[in-house]
Coordinates of N, CA and C and ligand atoms in Angstrom, one line a residue:
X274 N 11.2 12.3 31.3 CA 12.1 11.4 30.6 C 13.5 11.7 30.8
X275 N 14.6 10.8 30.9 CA 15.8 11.0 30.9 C 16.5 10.6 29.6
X276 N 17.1 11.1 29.6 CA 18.6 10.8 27.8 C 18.8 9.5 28.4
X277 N 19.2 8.5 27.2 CA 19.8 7.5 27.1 C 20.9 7.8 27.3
X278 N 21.6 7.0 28.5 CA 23.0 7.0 28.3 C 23.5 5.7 27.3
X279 N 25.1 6.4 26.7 CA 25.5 5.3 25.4 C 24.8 5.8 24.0
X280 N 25.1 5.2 22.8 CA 25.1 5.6 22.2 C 24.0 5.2 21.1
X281 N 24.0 4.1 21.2 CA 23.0 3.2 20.7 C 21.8 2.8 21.5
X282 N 20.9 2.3 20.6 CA 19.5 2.0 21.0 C 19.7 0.8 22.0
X283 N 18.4 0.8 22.6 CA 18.5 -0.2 23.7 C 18.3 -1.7 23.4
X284 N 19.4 -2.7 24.0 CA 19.7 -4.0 23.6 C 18.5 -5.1 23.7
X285 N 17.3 -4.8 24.6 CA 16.9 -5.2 25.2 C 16.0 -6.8 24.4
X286 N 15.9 -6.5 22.6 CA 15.3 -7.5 21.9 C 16.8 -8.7 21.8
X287 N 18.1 -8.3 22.1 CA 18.9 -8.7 21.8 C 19.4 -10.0 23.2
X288 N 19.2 -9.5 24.2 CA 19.3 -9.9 25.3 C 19.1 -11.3 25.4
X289 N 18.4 -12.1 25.0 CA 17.9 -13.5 25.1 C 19.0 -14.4 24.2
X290 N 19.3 -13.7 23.2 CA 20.3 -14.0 22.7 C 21.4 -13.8 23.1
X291 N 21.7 -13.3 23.5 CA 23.2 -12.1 24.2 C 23.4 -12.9 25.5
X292 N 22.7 -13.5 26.3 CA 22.5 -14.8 27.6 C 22.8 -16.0 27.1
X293 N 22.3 -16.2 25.7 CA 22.1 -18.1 25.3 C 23.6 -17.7 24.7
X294 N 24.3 -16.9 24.7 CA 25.9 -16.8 23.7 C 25.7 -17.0 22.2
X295 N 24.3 -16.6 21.8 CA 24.0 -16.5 20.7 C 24.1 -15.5 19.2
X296 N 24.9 -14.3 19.8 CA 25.0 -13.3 18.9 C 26.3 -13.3 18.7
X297 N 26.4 -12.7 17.2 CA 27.6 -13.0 16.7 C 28.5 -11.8 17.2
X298 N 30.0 -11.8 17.7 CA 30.5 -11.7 18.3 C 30.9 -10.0 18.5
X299 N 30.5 -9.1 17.3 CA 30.4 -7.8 17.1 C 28.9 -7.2 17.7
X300 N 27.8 -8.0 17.8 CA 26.9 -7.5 18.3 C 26.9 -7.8 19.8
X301 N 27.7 -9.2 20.2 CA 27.6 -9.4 21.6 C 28.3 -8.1 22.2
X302 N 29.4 -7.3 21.7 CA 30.2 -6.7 22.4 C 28.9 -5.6 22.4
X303 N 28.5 -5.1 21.0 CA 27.7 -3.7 21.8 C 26.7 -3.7 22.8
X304 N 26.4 -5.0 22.7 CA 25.0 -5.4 24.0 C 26.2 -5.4 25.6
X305 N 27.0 -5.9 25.3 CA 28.3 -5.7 26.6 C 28.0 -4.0 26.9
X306 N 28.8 -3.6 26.2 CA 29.0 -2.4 26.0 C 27.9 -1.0 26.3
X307 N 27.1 -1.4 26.3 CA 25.3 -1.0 26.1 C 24.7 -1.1 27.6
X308 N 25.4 -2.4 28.1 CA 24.7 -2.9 29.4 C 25.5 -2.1 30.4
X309 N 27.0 -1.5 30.1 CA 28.0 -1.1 31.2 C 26.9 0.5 31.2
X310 N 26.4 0.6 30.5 CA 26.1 2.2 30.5 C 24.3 2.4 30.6
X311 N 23.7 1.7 30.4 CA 22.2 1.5 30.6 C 21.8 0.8 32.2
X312 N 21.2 1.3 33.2 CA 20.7 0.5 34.0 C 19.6 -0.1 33.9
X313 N 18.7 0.5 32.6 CA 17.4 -0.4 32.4 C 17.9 -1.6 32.1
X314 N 18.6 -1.8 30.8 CA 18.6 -3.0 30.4 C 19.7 -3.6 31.0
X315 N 20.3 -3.3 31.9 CA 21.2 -4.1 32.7 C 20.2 -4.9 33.8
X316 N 19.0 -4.0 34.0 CA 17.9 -5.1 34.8 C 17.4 -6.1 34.3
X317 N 16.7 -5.7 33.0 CA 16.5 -6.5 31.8 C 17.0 -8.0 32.0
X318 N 18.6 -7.3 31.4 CA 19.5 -8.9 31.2 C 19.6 -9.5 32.6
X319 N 19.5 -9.0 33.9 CA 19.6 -9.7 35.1 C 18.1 -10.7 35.1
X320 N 16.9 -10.0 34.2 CA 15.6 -10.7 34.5 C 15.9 -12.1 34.2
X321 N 16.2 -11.7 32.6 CA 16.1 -12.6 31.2 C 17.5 -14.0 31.4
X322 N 18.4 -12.8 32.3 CA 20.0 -14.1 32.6 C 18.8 -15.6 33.5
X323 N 18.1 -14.7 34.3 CA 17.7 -15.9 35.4 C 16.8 -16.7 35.0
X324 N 16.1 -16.3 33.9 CA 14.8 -17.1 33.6 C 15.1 -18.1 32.4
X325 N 16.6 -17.9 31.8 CA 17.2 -18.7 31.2 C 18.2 -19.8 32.3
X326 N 18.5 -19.5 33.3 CA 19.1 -20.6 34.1 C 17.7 -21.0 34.4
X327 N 16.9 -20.7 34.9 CA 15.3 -21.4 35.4 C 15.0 -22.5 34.1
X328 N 15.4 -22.3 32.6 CA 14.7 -22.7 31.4 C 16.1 -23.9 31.6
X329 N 17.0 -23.5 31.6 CA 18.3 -24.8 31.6 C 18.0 -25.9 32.6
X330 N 17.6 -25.2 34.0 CA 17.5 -26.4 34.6 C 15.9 -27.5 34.5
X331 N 14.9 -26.5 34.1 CA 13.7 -27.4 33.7 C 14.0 -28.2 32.8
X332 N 14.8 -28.2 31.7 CA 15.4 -28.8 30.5 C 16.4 -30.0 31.1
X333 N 17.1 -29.5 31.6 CA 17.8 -30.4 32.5 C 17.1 -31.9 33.4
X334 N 16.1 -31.2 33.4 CA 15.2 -32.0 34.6 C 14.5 -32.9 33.7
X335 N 13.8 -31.9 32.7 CA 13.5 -32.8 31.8 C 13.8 -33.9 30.8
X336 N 15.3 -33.6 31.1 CA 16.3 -34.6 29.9 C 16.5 -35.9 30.9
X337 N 16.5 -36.1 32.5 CA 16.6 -37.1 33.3 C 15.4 -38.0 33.3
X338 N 14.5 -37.5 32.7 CA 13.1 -38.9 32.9 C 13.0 -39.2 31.8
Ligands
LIG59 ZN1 19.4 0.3 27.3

């Protein structure tokens, strides 16, 4: 096992929110802040960023028919 780098626990339930610009604006920064220093959850948010553009544009797609 390795130490968490950073200080705080990992963002990672936060993330979904933290992508949609959903957290209010003291929690967005620790999840910022959290991601500069975590590589897990900086993978995380790269999963979760893309499966939310994938969710926008199905939405998208589905807002044209
Ligand atoms: Zn983390």
């Amino acid at each position: 096992m390795t130490a968490d780098p950073g200080e705080g626990p990992h963002v990672r339930k936060l993330l979904g929110a933290y992508v949609l610009d959903a957290l209010p604006a003291a929690e967005s920064r620790e999840v910022a802040r959290h991601l500069r220093c975590c590589d897990r959850c900086t993978a995380d948010y790269a999963a979760v960023a893309e499966a939310a553009e994938l969710l926008a544009l199905l939405r998208a797609e589905d807002l044209l028919e």
